[in-house]
Short mmCIF file of C-alpha atoms in Angstrom, two decimals:
data_model
loop_
_atom_site.label_atom_id
_atom_site.label_comp_id
_atom_site.label_asym_id
_atom_site.label_seq_id
_atom_site.Cartn_x
_atom_site.Cartn_y
_atom_site.Cartn_z
CA MET A 36 103.12 107.35 171.86
CA THR A 37 101.66 103.90 172.42
CA LYS A 38 98.74 104.82 170.22
CA MET A 39 101.11 105.94 167.43
CA MET A 40 103.21 102.78 167.73
CA SER A 41 100.07 100.67 167.69
CA CYS A 42 98.79 102.49 164.64
CA SER A 43 102.18 102.17 162.93
CA PHE A 44 102.37 98.46 163.76
CA SER A 45 98.83 97.94 162.43
CA SER A 46 99.75 99.69 159.18
CA PHE A 47 102.89 97.58 158.88
CA SER A 48 100.90 94.40 159.57
CA PHE A 49 98.31 95.37 157.01
CA ALA A 50 101.03 96.01 154.44
CA ILE A 51 102.58 92.58 155.11
CA ILE A 52 99.19 90.86 154.86
CA LEU A 53 98.43 92.72 151.64
CA MET A 54 101.80 91.72 150.14
CA LEU A 55 101.25 88.08 151.12
CA SER A 56 97.74 88.16 149.66
CA LEU A 57 99.00 89.60 146.41
CA PHE A 58 101.79 87.00 146.26
CA SER A 59 99.28 84.24 146.98
CA PHE A 60 96.93 85.59 144.30
CA SER A 61 99.75 85.75 141.76
CA LEU A 62 100.86 82.21 142.63
CA HIS A 63 97.31 80.97 142.33
CA LYS A 64 97.03 82.58 138.91
CA VAL A 65 100.19 80.80 137.75
CA GLU A 66 99.04 77.46 139.16
CA ALA A 67 95.45 77.74 137.93
CA ARG A 68 94.60 75.59 134.93
CA ALA A 69 94.95 77.47 131.67
CA PHE A 70 92.73 76.79 128.66
CA PHE A 71 93.85 76.92 125.03
CA VAL A 72 91.52 76.73 122.04
CA PHE A 73 92.38 75.99 118.41
CA GLY A 74 90.21 75.54 115.37
CA ASP A 75 87.41 77.09 113.35
CA SER A 76 84.18 79.10 113.69
CA LEU A 77 82.62 76.64 116.13
CA VAL A 78 85.16 77.77 118.74
CA ASP A 79 86.41 81.18 117.48
CA ASN A 80 85.54 83.82 120.08
CA GLY A 81 86.57 86.90 118.15
CA ASN A 82 89.96 86.58 116.45
CA ASN A 83 88.48 87.25 113.03
CA ASN A 84 87.23 90.64 114.26
CA TYR A 85 90.85 91.78 113.94
CA LEU A 86 91.30 90.49 110.38
CA ILE A 87 90.23 91.64 106.94
CA THR A 88 88.04 88.65 106.14
CA SER A 89 84.49 87.81 105.13
CA ALA A 90 84.36 85.08 107.80
CA ARG A 91 83.15 87.24 110.65
CA ALA A 92 80.31 87.51 113.16
CA ASP A 93 80.77 91.05 114.43
CA SER A 94 77.42 92.52 113.48
CA PRO A 95 73.88 92.02 114.86
CA PRO A 96 72.01 89.84 115.47
CA TYR A 97 75.07 87.77 116.45
CA GLY A 98 75.50 88.05 120.22
CA ILE A 99 71.85 88.90 120.82
CA ASP A 100 71.82 86.62 123.90
CA TYR A 101 75.42 87.25 124.99
CA PRO A 102 75.58 89.01 128.39
CA SER A 103 76.33 92.33 126.63
CA HIS A 104 73.64 91.63 123.96
CA ARG A 105 76.22 92.73 121.40
CA PRO A 106 78.12 90.83 118.69
CA THR A 107 81.49 89.56 119.88
CA GLY A 108 82.78 87.64 116.88
CA ARG A 109 81.32 84.38 118.18
CA PHE A 110 79.24 82.51 115.61
CA SER A 111 76.43 82.16 118.12
CA ASN A 112 73.46 83.98 119.57
CA GLY A 113 75.33 83.84 122.89
CA LEU A 114 78.07 81.65 124.34
CA ASN A 115 79.99 79.07 122.34
CA ILE A 116 81.47 75.74 123.41
CA PRO A 117 84.75 77.07 124.92
CA ASP A 118 82.82 79.73 126.86
CA ILE A 119 80.52 77.12 128.35
CA ILE A 120 83.40 74.77 129.22
CA SER A 121 85.11 77.65 131.06
CA GLU A 122 81.84 78.51 132.81
CA GLN A 123 81.18 74.92 133.90
CA LEU A 124 84.73 74.46 135.22
CA GLY A 125 84.66 77.79 137.07
CA MET A 126 87.43 79.23 134.92
CA GLU A 127 87.71 82.74 133.56
CA PRO A 128 86.85 82.72 129.82
CA THR A 129 89.81 82.99 127.49
CA LEU A 130 90.34 86.02 125.29
CA PRO A 131 91.03 85.89 121.55
CA TYR A 132 94.78 85.79 120.99
CA LEU A 133 94.60 88.88 118.76
CA SER A 134 92.74 90.90 121.38
CA PRO A 135 94.76 93.88 122.68
CA GLU A 136 93.34 93.07 126.14
CA LEU A 137 95.32 89.80 126.28
CA THR A 138 98.23 91.07 128.36
CA GLY A 139 99.66 90.60 131.84
CA ASP A 140 97.75 88.27 134.16
CA LYS A 141 95.11 87.70 131.47
CA LEU A 142 97.72 85.65 129.58
CA LEU A 143 97.85 83.16 132.46
CA VAL A 144 94.19 82.25 131.87
CA GLY A 145 95.12 80.90 128.43
CA ALA A 146 94.17 82.04 124.94
CA ASN A 147 91.83 81.29 122.08
CA PHE A 148 93.68 80.98 118.75
CA ALA A 149 90.72 79.77 116.67
CA SER A 150 89.71 81.45 113.44
CA ALA A 151 86.49 81.01 111.49
CA GLY A 152 86.93 79.40 108.09
CA VAL A 153 90.07 77.35 108.71
CA GLY A 154 90.52 73.63 108.26
CA ILE A 155 93.12 70.92 108.53
CA LEU A 156 94.39 71.84 105.05
CA ASN A 157 95.94 75.17 104.12
CA ASP A 158 93.76 75.57 101.03
CA THR A 159 90.56 75.23 103.07
CA GLY A 160 88.92 78.62 103.48
CA ILE A 161 90.88 80.44 100.76
CA GLN A 162 87.62 82.16 99.77
CA PHE A 163 87.64 83.97 103.14
CA LEU A 164 91.02 85.58 102.40
CA ASN A 165 92.74 86.55 105.64
CA ILE A 166 92.17 83.89 108.32
CA ILE A 167 94.50 82.31 110.88
CA ARG A 168 95.30 78.94 109.35
CA ILE A 169 96.08 76.15 111.79
CA GLY A 170 99.83 76.35 111.18
CA LYS A 171 99.73 80.03 112.13
CA GLN A 172 97.62 79.24 115.19
CA LEU A 173 100.39 76.91 116.36
CA GLU A 174 102.98 79.61 115.65
CA TYR A 175 100.96 81.99 117.79
CA PHE A 176 100.94 79.35 120.54
CA GLU A 177 104.75 79.35 120.47
CA GLN A 178 104.73 83.15 120.55
CA TYR A 179 102.29 83.04 123.48
CA GLN A 180 104.69 80.84 125.44
CA ARG A 181 107.55 83.27 124.85
CA ARG A 182 105.37 86.13 126.10
CA VAL A 183 104.36 84.22 129.24
CA SER A 184 107.99 83.23 129.88
CA GLY A 185 108.74 86.94 130.14
CA LEU A 186 106.14 87.15 132.92
CA ILE A 187 106.70 84.02 135.02
CA GLY A 188 109.84 82.37 133.63
CA ALA A 189 110.38 79.43 131.31
CA GLU A 190 109.96 76.69 133.92
CA GLN A 191 106.60 77.91 135.20
CA THR A 192 105.44 78.55 131.64
CA GLN A 193 106.15 74.94 130.75
CA GLN A 194 104.24 73.84 133.85
CA LEU A 195 101.30 76.08 132.93
CA VAL A 196 101.16 74.68 129.38
CA ASN A 197 101.66 71.04 130.42
CA SER A 198 98.81 71.23 132.95
CA ALA A 199 96.46 73.17 130.67
CA LEU A 200 93.28 71.98 129.05
CA VAL A 201 93.33 72.19 125.24
CA LEU A 202 90.40 72.06 122.82
CA ILE A 203 90.81 71.68 119.06
CA THR A 204 87.98 71.64 116.51
CA LEU A 205 88.85 71.07 112.85
CA GLY A 206 87.58 69.12 109.85
CA GLY A 207 84.13 70.42 108.99
CA ASN A 208 85.38 73.19 106.72
CA ASP A 209 87.62 70.75 104.85
CA PHE A 210 84.44 69.15 103.58
CA VAL A 211 81.85 71.96 103.50
CA ASN A 212 84.13 74.78 102.34
CA ASN A 213 86.62 72.77 100.31
CA TYR A 214 85.72 69.33 98.96
CA TYR A 215 81.98 70.01 98.53
CA LEU A 216 82.07 73.80 98.11
CA VAL A 217 81.39 73.63 94.39
CA PRO A 218 80.67 70.72 92.04
CA PHE A 219 83.92 69.22 90.76
CA SER A 220 86.08 71.16 93.23
CA ALA A 221 89.85 70.87 92.90
CA ARG A 222 90.04 68.49 95.88
CA SER A 223 87.15 66.31 94.68
CA ARG A 224 88.86 65.96 91.30
CA GLN A 225 92.13 65.09 93.04
CA PHE A 226 90.71 62.59 95.57
CA ALA A 227 87.84 60.15 95.81
CA LEU A 228 86.12 60.75 99.16
CA PRO A 229 87.71 57.79 101.06
CA ASP A 230 91.17 58.88 99.87
CA TYR A 231 90.48 62.50 100.83
CA VAL A 232 89.48 61.41 104.34
CA ARG A 233 92.72 59.41 104.69
CA TYR A 234 94.68 62.46 103.52
CA LEU A 235 92.95 64.67 106.10
CA ILE A 236 93.74 62.19 108.87
CA TYR A 237 97.38 62.04 107.72
CA GLU A 238 97.63 65.84 107.88
CA TYR A 239 95.75 66.05 111.19
CA ARG A 240 98.24 63.65 112.74
CA LYS A 241 101.01 66.18 112.07
CA ILE A 242 99.00 68.99 113.67
CA LEU A 243 98.31 66.98 116.82
CA GLN A 244 101.93 65.82 117.08
CA LYS A 245 103.01 69.47 116.86
CA LEU A 246 100.57 70.38 119.64
CA TYR A 247 102.16 67.69 121.80
CA GLU A 248 105.66 68.98 120.97
CA LEU A 249 104.53 72.42 122.09
CA GLY A 250 103.58 71.04 125.51
CA ALA A 251 99.89 70.13 125.27
CA ARG A 252 99.13 67.13 127.50
CA ARG A 253 95.32 67.15 127.81
CA VAL A 254 93.71 67.71 124.41
CA LEU A 255 89.99 67.43 123.66
CA VAL A 256 89.59 66.72 119.94
CA THR A 257 86.10 67.10 118.51
CA GLY A 258 84.94 65.24 115.44
CA THR A 259 82.71 66.79 112.81
CA GLY A 260 79.02 67.14 113.47
CA PRO A 261 76.38 65.74 111.10
CA MET A 262 77.39 68.10 108.29
CA GLY A 263 74.61 67.00 105.97
CA CYS A 264 71.94 67.99 108.51
CA VAL A 265 72.77 71.68 109.00
CA PRO A 266 70.22 74.12 107.54
CA ALA A 267 72.67 75.37 104.89
CA GLU A 268 73.04 71.89 103.43
CA LEU A 269 69.33 71.15 103.70
CA ALA A 270 68.64 74.32 101.72
CA GLN A 271 71.09 73.35 98.97
CA ARG A 272 70.83 69.57 98.80
CA SER A 273 67.60 68.36 100.42
CA ARG A 274 64.16 68.06 98.81
CA THR A 275 62.07 66.91 101.75
CA GLY A 276 64.23 67.88 104.75
CA GLU A 277 66.34 64.72 104.83
CA CYS A 278 70.04 65.10 105.67
CA ALA A 279 72.36 65.38 102.65
CA VAL A 280 73.62 61.84 102.05
CA GLU A 281 77.09 62.63 100.69
CA LEU A 282 78.07 64.95 103.56
CA GLN A 283 76.76 62.42 106.06
CA ARG A 284 78.90 59.80 104.35
CA ALA A 285 81.91 62.07 104.72
CA ALA A 286 81.28 62.42 108.46
CA SER A 287 80.79 58.66 108.83
CA LEU A 288 84.17 58.05 107.20
CA PHE A 289 86.09 60.83 108.93
CA ASN A 290 85.00 60.52 112.56
CA PRO A 291 85.88 56.85 113.21
CA GLN A 292 89.29 57.35 111.59
CA LEU A 293 89.89 60.40 113.76
CA THR A 294 89.04 58.41 116.89
CA GLN A 295 91.43 55.66 115.76
CA LEU A 296 94.15 58.25 115.13
CA LEU A 297 93.80 59.55 118.69
CA SER A 298 93.98 56.02 120.10
CA ASP A 299 97.11 55.33 118.04
CA LEU A 300 98.79 58.53 119.23
CA ASN A 301 97.95 57.77 122.87
CA ALA A 302 99.38 54.27 122.47
CA GLN A 303 102.61 55.72 121.05
CA LEU A 304 102.84 58.20 123.92
CA ALA A 305 101.76 55.65 126.55
CA ALA A 306 99.42 58.29 127.98
CA ASP A 307 95.85 59.53 127.51
CA VAL A 308 96.86 62.84 125.97
CA PHE A 309 94.18 63.01 123.27
CA VAL A 310 90.49 62.62 124.11
CA ALA A 311 87.95 62.06 121.34
CA ALA A 312 84.71 64.01 121.67
CA ASN A 313 82.05 62.35 119.51
CA THR A 314 80.27 65.55 118.55
CA TYR A 315 78.56 63.76 115.67
CA THR A 316 76.47 61.67 118.06
CA MET A 317 76.03 64.61 120.43
CA HIS A 318 74.47 66.61 117.58
CA MET A 319 72.47 63.71 116.16
CA ASP A 320 70.71 63.23 119.51
CA PHE A 321 68.89 66.54 119.14
CA VAL A 322 68.88 66.62 115.32
CA SER A 323 66.96 63.34 115.17
CA ASN A 324 64.69 64.09 118.15
CA PRO A 325 64.62 67.86 118.75
CA GLN A 326 61.47 67.83 120.89
CA ALA A 327 63.16 65.59 123.48
CA TYR A 328 65.62 68.43 124.10
CA GLY A 329 63.08 71.25 124.12
CA PHE A 330 63.57 72.38 120.52
CA VAL A 331 60.71 72.98 118.10
CA THR A 332 62.98 72.23 115.14
CA SER A 333 66.45 71.07 114.20
CA LYS A 334 65.99 71.82 110.50
CA ILE A 335 65.31 75.56 110.40
CA ALA A 336 67.96 78.03 111.52
CA CYS A 337 66.85 80.76 113.89
CA CYS A 338 68.59 83.42 111.77
CA GLY A 339 68.77 83.31 107.99
CA GLN A 340 66.66 83.36 104.86
CA GLY A 341 65.42 81.06 102.13
CA PRO A 342 64.52 77.37 102.65
CA TYR A 343 65.21 76.32 106.25
CA ASN A 344 66.68 79.84 106.78
CA GLY A 345 69.76 78.15 105.33
CA ILE A 346 70.71 80.52 102.50
CA GLY A 347 73.39 83.18 102.82
CA LEU A 348 74.51 84.84 106.02
CA CYS A 349 72.79 85.84 109.25
CA THR A 350 72.41 89.65 109.00
CA PRO A 351 70.18 92.40 110.42
CA LEU A 352 67.90 91.82 107.40
CA SER A 353 67.51 88.07 108.04
CA ASN A 354 64.52 86.30 109.50
CA LEU A 355 65.09 86.07 113.27
CA CYS A 356 63.24 83.75 115.64
CA PRO A 357 61.96 85.37 118.85
CA ASN A 358 63.14 82.55 121.15
CA ARG A 359 66.58 81.12 120.35
CA ASP A 360 66.22 78.35 122.95
CA LEU A 361 63.63 76.68 120.73
CA TYR A 362 66.05 76.24 117.81
CA ALA A 363 68.89 73.73 117.59
CA PHE A 364 70.66 75.86 114.98
CA TRP A 365 71.33 79.54 115.38
CA ASP A 366 72.44 80.26 111.80
CA PRO A 367 72.81 78.09 108.67
CA PHE A 368 75.88 76.28 110.09
CA HIS A 369 76.24 76.86 113.83
CA PRO A 370 74.35 75.51 116.88
CA SER A 371 72.44 77.82 119.20
CA GLU A 372 73.79 78.49 122.69
CA LYS A 373 71.27 76.02 124.10
CA ALA A 374 72.51 73.31 121.72
CA ASN A 375 76.10 74.17 122.68
CA ARG A 376 75.16 73.64 126.32
CA ILE A 377 73.82 70.16 125.52
CA ILE A 378 77.08 69.35 123.73
CA VAL A 379 79.22 70.60 126.63
CA GLN A 380 77.19 68.55 129.11
CA GLN A 381 78.12 65.41 127.17
CA ILE A 382 81.76 66.53 127.01
CA LEU A 383 81.67 66.88 130.81
CA THR A 384 79.77 63.77 131.83
CA GLY A 385 79.08 61.70 128.72
CA SER A 386 79.60 57.95 128.54
CA SER A 387 82.20 56.25 126.33
CA GLU A 388 79.74 56.56 123.46
CA TYR A 389 80.42 60.29 123.54
CA MET A 390 83.88 60.65 125.12
CA ASN A 391 86.81 58.29 124.67
CA PRO A 392 88.82 57.30 126.70
CA MET A 393 87.18 59.52 129.37
CA ASN A 394 84.95 62.54 129.81
CA LEU A 395 86.10 65.94 131.01
CA SER A 396 84.84 65.46 134.58
CA SER A 397 86.97 62.31 134.84
CA ILE A 398 89.97 64.21 133.47
CA MET A 399 89.54 66.98 136.05
CA ALA A 400 89.16 64.48 138.90
CA LEU A 401 92.19 62.48 137.73
CA ASP A 402 94.40 65.52 137.28
CA SER A 403 93.42 66.98 140.67
CA ARG A 404 94.98 63.92 142.33
CA THR A 405 98.33 64.25 140.55
#
């Protein structure tokens, strides 16, 4: 009898402990910092796999260095910037918003809404047909919040969103795949370059204000990289391997105005909501001195064809380098995983030259005290 009672009591105790553990785990999941990603192919982790579009990275050799060694929809040989941020912060990587696996507790980790080909403007990327334009990404963010409210309630959903980390990467396609896509493009006939940049900043302001209205309170905003130095532009516009002057001029006009926009928004909000990540300088460090970072070249893409491996797409028929860690660029437009890791290190610990008003490590330390 005593043995039976003891056994019964032990079972009951175990059940209570298990229930408390599950409750604690669920609470931890709600309170854990979520991560939301918006933007283009630099941060898309697979949304375009679910769309009828030519802007996709779902065939080999994409993903050759991903843990599964299979293409995932990331425009990388392995991990991209959001993946590495999640890894460095000890967070579970976010799933693409269109993934059927993004249900239940997975929603509490956050979501990646990015879509290759998009820009600040709605007409950017029209050649790719069906992509998730930034307005639609923000609509999906609203839909996401309604879905999570059904799981944990409206109040906790607001808390989850307010305390989340947000990354947004836009702008490059507005130049490369819009203004400079063809000679005498519609936008280049409509705007001189300085006026076009001001127009982009005006439109970007509305996007960032909407993000704030939707609850985002810690937003990393990346500038454009050195667009004139990517292998695709070298192949089309360079004679001796020098960076394309006009695209570099576009970056030099856009990035300072973006940083000023973020400072102005923070001043209006009386809070450091928006953080400028100077990805131009982060890239230029290894573009201008690749050997210092362990690369053999920053001009030739690992995967591609033609001059600098910068023509066309990366496909199974492309030239493919045997060691991706020796190349700053994976394909004609996108950094290799190793280059992405260098960029994320600056996002985490970089000085004010790279991160303004603070780096991500400072953000995490500051937020952990509040």
